[in-house]
PDB file of N, CA and C in Angstrom:
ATOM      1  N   UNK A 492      12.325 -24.046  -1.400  1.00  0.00           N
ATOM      2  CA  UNK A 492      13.100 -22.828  -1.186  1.00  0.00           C
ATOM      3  C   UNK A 492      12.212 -21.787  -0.503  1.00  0.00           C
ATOM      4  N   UNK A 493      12.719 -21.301   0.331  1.00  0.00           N
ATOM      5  CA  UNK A 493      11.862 -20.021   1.430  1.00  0.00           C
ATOM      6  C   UNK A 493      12.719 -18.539   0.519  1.00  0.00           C
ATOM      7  N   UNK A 494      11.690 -17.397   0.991  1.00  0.00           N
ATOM      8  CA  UNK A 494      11.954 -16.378   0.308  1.00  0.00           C
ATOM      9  C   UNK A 494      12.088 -14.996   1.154  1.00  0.00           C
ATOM     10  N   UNK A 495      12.751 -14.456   1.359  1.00  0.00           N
ATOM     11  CA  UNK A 495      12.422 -13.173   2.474  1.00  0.00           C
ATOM     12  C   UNK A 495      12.893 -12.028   1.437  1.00  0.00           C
ATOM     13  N   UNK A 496      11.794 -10.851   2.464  1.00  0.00           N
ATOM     14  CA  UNK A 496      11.945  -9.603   1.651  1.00  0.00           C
ATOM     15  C   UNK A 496      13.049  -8.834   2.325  1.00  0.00           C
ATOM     16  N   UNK A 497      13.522  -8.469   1.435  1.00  0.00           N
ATOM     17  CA  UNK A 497      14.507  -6.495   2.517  1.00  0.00           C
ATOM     18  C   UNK A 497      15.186  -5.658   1.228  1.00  0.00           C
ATOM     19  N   UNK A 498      16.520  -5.190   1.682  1.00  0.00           N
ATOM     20  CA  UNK A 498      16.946  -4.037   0.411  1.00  0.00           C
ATOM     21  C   UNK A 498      18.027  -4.589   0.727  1.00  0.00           C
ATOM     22  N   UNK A 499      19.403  -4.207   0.049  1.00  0.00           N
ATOM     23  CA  UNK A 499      20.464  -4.058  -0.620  1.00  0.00           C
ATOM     24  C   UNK A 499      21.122  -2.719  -0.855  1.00  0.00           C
ATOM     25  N   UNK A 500      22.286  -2.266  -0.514  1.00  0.00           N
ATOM     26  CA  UNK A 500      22.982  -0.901  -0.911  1.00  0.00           C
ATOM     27  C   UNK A 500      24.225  -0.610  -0.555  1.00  0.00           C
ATOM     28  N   UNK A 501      24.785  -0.423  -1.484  1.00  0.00           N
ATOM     29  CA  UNK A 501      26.241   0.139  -1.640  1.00  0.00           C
ATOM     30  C   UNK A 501      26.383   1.294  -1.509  1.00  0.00           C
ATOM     31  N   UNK A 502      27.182   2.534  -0.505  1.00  0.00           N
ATOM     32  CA  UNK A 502      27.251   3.994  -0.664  1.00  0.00           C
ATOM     33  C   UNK A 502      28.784   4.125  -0.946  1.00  0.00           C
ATOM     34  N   UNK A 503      29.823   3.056  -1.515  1.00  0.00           N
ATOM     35  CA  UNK A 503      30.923   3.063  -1.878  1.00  0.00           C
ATOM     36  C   UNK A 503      31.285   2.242  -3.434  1.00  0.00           C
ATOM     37  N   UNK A 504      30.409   1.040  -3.678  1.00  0.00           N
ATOM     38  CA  UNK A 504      30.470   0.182  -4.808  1.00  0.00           C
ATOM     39  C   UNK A 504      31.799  -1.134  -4.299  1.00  0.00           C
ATOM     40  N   UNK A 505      32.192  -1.136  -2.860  1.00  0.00           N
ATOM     41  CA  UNK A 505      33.042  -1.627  -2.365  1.00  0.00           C
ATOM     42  C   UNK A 505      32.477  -2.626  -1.359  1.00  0.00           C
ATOM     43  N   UNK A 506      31.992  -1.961  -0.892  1.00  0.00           N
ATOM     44  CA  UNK A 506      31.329  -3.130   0.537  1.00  0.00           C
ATOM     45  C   UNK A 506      29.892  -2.625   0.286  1.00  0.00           C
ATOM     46  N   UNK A 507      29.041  -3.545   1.069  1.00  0.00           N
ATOM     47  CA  UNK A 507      27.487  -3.647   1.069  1.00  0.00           C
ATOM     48  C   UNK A 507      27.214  -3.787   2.172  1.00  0.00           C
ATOM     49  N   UNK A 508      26.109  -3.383   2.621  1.00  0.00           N
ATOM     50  CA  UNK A 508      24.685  -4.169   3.189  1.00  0.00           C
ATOM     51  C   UNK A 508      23.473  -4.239   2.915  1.00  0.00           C
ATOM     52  N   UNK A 509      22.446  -5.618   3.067  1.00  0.00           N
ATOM     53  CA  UNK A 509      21.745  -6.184   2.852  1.00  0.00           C
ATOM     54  C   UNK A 509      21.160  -6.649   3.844  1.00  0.00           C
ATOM     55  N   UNK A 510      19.660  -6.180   4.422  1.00  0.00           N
ATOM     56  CA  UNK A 510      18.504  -6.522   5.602  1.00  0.00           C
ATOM     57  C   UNK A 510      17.648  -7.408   5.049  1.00  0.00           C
ATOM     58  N   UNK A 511      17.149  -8.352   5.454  1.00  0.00           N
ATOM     59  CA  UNK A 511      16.182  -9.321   5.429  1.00  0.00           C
ATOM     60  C   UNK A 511      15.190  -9.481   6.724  1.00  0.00           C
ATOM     61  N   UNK A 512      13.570  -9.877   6.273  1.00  0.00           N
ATOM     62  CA  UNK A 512      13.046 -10.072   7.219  1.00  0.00           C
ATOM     63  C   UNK A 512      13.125 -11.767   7.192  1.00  0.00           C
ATOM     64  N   UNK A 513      13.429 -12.947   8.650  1.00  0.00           N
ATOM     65  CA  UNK A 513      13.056 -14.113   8.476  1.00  0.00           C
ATOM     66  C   UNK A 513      12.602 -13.780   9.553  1.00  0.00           C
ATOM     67  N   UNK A 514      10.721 -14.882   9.704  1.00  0.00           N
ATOM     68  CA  UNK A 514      10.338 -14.986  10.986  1.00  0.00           C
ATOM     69  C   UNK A 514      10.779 -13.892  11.868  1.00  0.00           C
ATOM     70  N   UNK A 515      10.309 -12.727  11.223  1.00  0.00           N
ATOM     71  CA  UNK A 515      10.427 -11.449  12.574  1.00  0.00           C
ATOM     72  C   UNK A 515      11.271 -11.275  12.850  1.00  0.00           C
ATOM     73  N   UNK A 516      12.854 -11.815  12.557  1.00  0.00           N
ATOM     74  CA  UNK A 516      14.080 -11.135  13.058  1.00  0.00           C
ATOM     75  C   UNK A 516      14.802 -11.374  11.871  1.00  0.00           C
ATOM     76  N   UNK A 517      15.418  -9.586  11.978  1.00  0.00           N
ATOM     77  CA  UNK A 517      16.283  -9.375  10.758  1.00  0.00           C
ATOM     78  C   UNK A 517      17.576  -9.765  10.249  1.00  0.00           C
ATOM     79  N   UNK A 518      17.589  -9.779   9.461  1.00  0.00           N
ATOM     80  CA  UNK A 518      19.208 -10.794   8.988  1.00  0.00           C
ATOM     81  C   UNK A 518      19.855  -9.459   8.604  1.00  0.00           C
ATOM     82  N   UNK A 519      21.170  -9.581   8.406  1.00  0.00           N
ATOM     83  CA  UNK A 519      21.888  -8.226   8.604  1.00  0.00           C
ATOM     84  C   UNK A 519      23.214  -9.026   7.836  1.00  0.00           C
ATOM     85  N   UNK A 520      23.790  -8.825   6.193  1.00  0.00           N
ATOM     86  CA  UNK A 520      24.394  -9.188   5.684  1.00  0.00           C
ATOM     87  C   UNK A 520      25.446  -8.611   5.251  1.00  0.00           C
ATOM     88  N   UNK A 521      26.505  -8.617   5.533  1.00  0.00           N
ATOM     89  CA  UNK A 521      27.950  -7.598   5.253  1.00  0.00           C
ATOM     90  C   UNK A 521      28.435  -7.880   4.438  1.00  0.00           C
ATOM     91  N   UNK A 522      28.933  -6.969   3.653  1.00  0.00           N
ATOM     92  CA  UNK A 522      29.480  -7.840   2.614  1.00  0.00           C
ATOM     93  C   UNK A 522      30.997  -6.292   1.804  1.00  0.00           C
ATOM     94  N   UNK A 523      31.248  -7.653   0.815  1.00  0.00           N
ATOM     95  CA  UNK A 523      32.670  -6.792   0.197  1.00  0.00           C
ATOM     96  C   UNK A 523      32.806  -7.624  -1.142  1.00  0.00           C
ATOM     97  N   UNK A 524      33.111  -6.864  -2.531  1.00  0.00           N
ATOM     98  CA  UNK A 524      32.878  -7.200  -3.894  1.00  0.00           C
ATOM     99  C   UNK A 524      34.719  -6.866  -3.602  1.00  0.00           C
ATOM    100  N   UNK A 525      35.119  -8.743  -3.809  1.00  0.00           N
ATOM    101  CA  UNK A 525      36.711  -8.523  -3.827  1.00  0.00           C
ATOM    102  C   UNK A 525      37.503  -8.381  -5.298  1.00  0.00           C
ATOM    103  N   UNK A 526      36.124  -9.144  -6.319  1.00  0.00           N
ATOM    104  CA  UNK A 526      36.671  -9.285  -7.868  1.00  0.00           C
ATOM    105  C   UNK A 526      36.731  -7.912  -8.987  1.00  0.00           C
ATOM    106  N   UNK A 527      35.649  -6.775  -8.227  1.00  0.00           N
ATOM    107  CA  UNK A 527      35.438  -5.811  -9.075  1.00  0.00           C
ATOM    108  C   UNK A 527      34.838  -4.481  -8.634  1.00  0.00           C
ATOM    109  N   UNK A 528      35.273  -3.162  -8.487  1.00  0.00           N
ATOM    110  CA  UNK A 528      33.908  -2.475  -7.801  1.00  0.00           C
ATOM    111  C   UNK A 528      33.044  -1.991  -8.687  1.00  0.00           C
ATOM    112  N   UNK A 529      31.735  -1.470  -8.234  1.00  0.00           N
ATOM    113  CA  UNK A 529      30.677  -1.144  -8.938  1.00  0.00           C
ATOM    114  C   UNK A 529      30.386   0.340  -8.567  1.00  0.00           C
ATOM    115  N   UNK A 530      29.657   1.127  -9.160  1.00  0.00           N
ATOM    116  CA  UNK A 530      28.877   2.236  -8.869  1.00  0.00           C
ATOM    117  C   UNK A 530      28.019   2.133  -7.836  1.00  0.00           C
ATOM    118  N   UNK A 531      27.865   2.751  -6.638  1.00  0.00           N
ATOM    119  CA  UNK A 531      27.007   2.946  -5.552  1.00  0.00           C
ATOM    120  C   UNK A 531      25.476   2.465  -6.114  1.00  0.00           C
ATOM    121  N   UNK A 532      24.885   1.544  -5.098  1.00  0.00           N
ATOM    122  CA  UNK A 532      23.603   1.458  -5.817  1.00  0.00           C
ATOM    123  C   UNK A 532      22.729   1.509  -4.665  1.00  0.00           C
ATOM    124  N   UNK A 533      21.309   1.087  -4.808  1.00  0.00           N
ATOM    125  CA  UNK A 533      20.416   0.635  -3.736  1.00  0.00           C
ATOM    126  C   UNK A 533      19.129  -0.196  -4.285  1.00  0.00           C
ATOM    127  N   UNK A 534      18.902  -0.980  -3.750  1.00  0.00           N
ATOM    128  CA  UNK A 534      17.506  -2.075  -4.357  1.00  0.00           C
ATOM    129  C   UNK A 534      16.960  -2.238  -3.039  1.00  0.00           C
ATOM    130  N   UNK A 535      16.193  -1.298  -3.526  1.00  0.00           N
ATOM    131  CA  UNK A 535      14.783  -1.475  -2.232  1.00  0.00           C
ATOM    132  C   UNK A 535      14.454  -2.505  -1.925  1.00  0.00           C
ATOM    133  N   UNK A 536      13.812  -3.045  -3.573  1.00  0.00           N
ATOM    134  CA  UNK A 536      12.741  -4.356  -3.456  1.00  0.00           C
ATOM    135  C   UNK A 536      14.071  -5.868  -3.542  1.00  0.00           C
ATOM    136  N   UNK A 537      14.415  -6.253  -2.882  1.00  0.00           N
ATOM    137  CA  UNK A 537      15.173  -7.219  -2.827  1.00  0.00           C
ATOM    138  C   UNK A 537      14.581  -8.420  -2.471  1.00  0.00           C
ATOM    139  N   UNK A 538      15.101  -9.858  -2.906  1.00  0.00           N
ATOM    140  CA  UNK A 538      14.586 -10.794  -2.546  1.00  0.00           C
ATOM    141  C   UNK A 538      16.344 -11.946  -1.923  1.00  0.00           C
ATOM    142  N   UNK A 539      15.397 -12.538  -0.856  1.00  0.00           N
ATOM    143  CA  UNK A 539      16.569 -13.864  -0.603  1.00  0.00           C
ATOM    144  C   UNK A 539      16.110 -14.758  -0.209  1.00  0.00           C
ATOM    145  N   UNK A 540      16.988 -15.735  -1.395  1.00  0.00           N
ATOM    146  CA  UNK A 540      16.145 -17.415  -1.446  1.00  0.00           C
ATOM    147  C   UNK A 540      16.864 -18.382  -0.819  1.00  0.00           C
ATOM    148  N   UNK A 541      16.457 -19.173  -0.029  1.00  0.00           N
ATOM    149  CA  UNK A 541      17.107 -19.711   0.697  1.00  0.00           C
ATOM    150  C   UNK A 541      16.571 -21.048   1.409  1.00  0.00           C
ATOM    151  N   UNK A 542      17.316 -22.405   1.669  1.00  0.00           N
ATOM    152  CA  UNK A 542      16.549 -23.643   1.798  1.00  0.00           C
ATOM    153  C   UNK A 542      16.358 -23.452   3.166  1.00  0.00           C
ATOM    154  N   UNK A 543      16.939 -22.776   3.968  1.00  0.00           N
ATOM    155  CA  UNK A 543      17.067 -23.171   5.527  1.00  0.00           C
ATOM    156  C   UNK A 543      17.745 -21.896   5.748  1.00  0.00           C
ATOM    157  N   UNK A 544      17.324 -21.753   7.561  1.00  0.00           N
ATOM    158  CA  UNK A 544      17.958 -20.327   8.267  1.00  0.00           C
ATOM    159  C   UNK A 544      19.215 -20.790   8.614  1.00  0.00           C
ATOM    160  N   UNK A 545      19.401 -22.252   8.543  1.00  0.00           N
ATOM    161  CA  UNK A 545      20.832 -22.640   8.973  1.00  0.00           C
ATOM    162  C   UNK A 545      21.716 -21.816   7.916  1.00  0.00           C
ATOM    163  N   UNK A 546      21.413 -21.727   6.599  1.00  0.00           N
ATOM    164  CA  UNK A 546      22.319 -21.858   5.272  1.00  0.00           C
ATOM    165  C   UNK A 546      23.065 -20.195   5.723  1.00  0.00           C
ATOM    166  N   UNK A 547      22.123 -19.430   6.581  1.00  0.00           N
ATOM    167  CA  UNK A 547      22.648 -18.054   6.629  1.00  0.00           C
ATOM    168  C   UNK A 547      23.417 -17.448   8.130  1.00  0.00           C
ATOM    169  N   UNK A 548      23.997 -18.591   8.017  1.00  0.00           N
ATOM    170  CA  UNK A 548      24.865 -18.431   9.732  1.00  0.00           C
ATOM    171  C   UNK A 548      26.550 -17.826   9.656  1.00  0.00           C
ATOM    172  N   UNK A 549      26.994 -18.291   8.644  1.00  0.00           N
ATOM    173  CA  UNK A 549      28.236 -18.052   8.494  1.00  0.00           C
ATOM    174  C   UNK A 549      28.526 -17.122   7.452  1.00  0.00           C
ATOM    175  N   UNK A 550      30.309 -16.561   6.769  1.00  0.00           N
ATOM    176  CA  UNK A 550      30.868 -16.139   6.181  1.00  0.00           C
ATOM    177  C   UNK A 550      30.270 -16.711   4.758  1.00  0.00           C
ATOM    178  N   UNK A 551      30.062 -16.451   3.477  1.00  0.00           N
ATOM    179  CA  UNK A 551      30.057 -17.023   2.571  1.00  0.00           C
ATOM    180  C   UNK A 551      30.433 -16.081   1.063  1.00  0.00           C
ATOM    181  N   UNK A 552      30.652 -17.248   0.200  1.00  0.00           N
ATOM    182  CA  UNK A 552      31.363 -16.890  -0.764  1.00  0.00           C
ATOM    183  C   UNK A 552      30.202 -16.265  -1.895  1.00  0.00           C
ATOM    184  N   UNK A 553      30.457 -15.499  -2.577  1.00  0.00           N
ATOM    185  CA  UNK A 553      29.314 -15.280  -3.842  1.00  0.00           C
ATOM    186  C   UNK A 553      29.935 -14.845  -5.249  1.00  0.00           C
ATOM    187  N   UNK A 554      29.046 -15.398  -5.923  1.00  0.00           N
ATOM    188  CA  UNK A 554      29.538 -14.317  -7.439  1.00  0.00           C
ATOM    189  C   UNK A 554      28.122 -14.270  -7.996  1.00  0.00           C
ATOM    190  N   UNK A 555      28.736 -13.369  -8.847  1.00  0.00           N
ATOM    191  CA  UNK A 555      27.166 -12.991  -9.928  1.00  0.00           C
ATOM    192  C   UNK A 555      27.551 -11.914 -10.007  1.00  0.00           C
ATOM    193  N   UNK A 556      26.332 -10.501 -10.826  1.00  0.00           N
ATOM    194  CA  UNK A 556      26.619  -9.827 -11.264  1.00  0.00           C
ATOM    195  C   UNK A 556      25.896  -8.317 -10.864  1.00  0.00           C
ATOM    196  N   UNK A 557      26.374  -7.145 -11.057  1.00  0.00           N
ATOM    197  CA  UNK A 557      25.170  -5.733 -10.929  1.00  0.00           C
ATOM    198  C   UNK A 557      25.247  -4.916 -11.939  1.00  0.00           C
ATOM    199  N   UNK A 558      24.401  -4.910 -11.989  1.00  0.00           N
ATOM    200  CA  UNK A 558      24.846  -3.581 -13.390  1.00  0.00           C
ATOM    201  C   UNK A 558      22.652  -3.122 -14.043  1.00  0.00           C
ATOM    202  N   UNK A 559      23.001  -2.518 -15.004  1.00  0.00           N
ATOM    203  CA  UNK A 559      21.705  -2.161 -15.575  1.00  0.00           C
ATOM    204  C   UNK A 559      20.556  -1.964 -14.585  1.00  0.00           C
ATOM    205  N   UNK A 560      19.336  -2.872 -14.384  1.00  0.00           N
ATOM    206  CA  UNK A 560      18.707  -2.498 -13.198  1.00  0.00           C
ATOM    207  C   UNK A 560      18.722  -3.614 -12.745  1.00  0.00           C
ATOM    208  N   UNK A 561      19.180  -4.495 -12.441  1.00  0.00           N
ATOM    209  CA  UNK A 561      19.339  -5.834 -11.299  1.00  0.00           C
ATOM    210  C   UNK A 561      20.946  -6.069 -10.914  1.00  0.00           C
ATOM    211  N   UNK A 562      20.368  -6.907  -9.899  1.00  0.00           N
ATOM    212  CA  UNK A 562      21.697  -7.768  -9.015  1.00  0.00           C
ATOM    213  C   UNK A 562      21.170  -8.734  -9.370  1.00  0.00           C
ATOM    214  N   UNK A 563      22.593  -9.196  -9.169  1.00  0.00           N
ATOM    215  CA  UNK A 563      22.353 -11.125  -9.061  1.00  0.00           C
ATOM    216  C   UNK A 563      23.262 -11.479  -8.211  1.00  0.00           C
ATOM    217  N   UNK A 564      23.509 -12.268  -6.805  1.00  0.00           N
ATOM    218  CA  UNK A 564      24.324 -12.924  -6.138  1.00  0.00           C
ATOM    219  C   UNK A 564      24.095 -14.132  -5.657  1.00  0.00           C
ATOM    220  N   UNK A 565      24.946 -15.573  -6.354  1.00  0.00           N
ATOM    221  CA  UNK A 565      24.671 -16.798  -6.025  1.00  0.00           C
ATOM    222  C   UNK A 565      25.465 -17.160  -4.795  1.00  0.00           C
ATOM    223  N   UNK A 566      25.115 -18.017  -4.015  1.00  0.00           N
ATOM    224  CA  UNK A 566      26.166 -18.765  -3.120  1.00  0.00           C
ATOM    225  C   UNK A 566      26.072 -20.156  -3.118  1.00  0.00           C
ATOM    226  N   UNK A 567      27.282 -20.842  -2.960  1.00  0.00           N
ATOM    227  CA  UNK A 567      27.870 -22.261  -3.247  1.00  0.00           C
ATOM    228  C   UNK A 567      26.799 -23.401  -2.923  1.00  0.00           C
ATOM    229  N   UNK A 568      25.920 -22.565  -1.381  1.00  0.00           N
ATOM    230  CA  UNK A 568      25.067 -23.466  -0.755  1.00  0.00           C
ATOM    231  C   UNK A 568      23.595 -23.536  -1.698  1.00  0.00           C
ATOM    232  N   UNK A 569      23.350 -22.559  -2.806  1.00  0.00           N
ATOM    233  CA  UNK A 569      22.401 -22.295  -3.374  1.00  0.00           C
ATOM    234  C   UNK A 569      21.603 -21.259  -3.092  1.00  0.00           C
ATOM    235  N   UNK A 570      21.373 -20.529  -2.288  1.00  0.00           N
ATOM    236  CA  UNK A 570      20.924 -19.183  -1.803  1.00  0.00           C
ATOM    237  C   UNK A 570      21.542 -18.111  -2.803  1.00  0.00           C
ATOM    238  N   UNK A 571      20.634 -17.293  -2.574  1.00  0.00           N
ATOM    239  CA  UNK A 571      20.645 -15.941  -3.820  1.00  0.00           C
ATOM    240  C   UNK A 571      19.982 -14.850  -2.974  1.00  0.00           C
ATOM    241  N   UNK A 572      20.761 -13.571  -4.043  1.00  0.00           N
ATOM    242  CA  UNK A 572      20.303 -12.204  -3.593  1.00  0.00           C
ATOM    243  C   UNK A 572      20.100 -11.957  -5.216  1.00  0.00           C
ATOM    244  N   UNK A 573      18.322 -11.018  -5.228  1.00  0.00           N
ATOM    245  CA  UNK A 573      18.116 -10.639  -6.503  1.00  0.00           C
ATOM    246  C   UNK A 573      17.177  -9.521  -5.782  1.00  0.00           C
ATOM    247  N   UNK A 574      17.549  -8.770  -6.585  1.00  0.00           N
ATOM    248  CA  UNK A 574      17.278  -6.738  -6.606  1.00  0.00           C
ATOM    249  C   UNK A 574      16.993  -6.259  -7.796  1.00  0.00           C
ATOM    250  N   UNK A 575      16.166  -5.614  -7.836  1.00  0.00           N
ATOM    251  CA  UNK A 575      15.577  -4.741  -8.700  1.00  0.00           C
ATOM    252  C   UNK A 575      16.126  -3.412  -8.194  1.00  0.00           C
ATOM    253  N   UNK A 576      17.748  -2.450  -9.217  1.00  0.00           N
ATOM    254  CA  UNK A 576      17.992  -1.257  -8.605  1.00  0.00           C
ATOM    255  C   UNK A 576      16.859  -0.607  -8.417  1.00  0.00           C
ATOM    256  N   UNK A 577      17.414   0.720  -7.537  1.00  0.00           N
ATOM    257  CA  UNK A 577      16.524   2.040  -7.864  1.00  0.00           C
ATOM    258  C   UNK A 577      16.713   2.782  -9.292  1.00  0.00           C
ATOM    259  N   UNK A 578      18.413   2.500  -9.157  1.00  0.00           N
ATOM    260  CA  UNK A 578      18.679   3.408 -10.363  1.00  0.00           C
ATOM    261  C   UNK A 578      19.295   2.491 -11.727  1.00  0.00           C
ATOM    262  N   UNK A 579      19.577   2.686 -13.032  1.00  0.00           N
ATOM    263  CA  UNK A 579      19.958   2.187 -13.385  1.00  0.00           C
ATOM    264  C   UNK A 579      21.045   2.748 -14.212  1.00  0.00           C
ATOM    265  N   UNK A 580      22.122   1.239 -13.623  1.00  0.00           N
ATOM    266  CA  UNK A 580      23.867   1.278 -13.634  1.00  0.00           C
ATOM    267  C   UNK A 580      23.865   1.184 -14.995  1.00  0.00           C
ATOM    268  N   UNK A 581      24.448   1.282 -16.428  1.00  0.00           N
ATOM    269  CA  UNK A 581      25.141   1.710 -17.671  1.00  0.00           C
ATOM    270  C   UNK A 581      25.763  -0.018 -17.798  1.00  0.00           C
ATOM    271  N   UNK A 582      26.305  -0.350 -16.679  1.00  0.00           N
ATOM    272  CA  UNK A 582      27.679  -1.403 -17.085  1.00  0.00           C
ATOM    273  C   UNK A 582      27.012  -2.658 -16.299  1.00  0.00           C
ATOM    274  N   UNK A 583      26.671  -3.363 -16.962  1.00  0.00           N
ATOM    275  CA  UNK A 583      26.433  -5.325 -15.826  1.00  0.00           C
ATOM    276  C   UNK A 583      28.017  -5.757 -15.742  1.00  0.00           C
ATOM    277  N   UNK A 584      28.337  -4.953 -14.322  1.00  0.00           N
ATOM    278  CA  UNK A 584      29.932  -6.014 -14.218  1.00  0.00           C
ATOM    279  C   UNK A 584      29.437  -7.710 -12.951  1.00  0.00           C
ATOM    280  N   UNK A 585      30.283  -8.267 -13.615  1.00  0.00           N
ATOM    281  CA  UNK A 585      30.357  -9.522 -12.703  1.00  0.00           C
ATOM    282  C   UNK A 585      31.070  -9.201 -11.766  1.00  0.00           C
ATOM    283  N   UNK A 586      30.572  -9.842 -10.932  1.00  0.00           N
ATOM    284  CA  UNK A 586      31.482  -9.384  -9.178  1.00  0.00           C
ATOM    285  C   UNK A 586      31.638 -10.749  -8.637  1.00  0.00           C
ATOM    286  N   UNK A 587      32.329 -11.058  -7.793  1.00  0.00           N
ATOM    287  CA  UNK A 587      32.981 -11.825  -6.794  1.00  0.00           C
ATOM    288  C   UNK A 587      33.413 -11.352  -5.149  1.00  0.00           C
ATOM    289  N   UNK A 588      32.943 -12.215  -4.252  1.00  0.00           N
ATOM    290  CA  UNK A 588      33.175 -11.962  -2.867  1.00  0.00           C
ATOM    291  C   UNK A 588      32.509 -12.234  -1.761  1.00  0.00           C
ATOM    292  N   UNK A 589      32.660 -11.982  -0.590  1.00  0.00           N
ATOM    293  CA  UNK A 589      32.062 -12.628   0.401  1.00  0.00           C
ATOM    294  C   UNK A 589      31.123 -11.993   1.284  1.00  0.00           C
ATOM    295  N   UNK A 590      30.128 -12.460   1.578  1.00  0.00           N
ATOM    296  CA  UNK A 590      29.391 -11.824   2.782  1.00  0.00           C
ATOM    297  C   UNK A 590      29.400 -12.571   4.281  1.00  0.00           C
ATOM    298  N   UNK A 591      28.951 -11.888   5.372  1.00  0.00           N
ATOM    299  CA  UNK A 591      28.982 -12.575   6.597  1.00  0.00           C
ATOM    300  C   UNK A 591      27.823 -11.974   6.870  1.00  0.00           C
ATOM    301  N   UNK A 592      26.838 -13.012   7.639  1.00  0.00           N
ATOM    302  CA  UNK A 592      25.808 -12.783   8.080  1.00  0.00           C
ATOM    303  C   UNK A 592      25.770 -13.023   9.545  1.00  0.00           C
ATOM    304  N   UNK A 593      24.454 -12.133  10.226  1.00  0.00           N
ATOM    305  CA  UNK A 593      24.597 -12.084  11.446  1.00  0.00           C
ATOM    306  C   UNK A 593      23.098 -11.670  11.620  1.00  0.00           C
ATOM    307  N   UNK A 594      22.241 -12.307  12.645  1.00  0.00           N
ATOM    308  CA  UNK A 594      20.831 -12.359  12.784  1.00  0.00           C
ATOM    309  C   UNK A 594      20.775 -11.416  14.176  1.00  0.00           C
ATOM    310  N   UNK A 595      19.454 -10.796  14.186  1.00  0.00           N
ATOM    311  CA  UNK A 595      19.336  -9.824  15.309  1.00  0.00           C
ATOM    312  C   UNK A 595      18.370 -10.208  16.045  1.00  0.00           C
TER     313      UNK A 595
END
C-alpha cells in the first residue's frame, strides 16, 4: 500500500475537498456525504492509502465516519482517507457517498 500526504475540508458539512501529493502532481478529490451531513471541518494532516494511481481515476463510492477528532473514509477498491481534525466535532456520525477524482 502507497501513502500520500494533503488535507481534507468541508466549509458546508455537505460536499468536500481533499488534495493529495502523488509523485509531484496533485490529486484533487470532490466529493459529497449523500447518507448524512456533518459540521464543517478541516484536517490538515491527512493521509491516503492506496495500492495504485490507477485505483484513483474515477468516481467512487465511500463510507465511514467523522466526528470527534478523526475521519475515516473506506472505498470498495480498498483505499482510505484518514484525518486528524483541526477541531473537534461532539458527534462521530457515519457518512456515506461518493467522491470523483481528478489529477493535475
Amino acid at each position: 500500500m502507497l501513502t500520500a500526504r494533503g488535507f481534507i475540508r468541508s466549509n458546508n458539512g455537505v460536499t468536500f475537498t481533499a488534495v493529495f501529493l502523488i509523485d509531484g502532481l496533485e490529486l484533487y478529490g470532490s466529493g459529497k456525504f449523500l447518507s448524512a451531513s456533518v459540521p464543517p471541518f478541516r484536517g490538515a494532516k491527512a493521509s491516503l492509502v492506496y495500492n495504485s494511481p490507477n485505483d484513483l481515476t474515477y468516481r467512487q463510492e465511500f463510507t465511514g465516519f467523522v466526528g470527534e477528532e478523526v475521519l475515516a473514509l473506506g472505498f470498495k477498491n480498498g483505499s482510505s482517507i484518514n484525518a486528524t481534525l483541526d477541531e473537534f466535532l461532539p458527534e462521530k456520525t457515519p457518512v456515506g457517498g461518493v467522491v470523483s477524482w481528478v489529477q493535475s
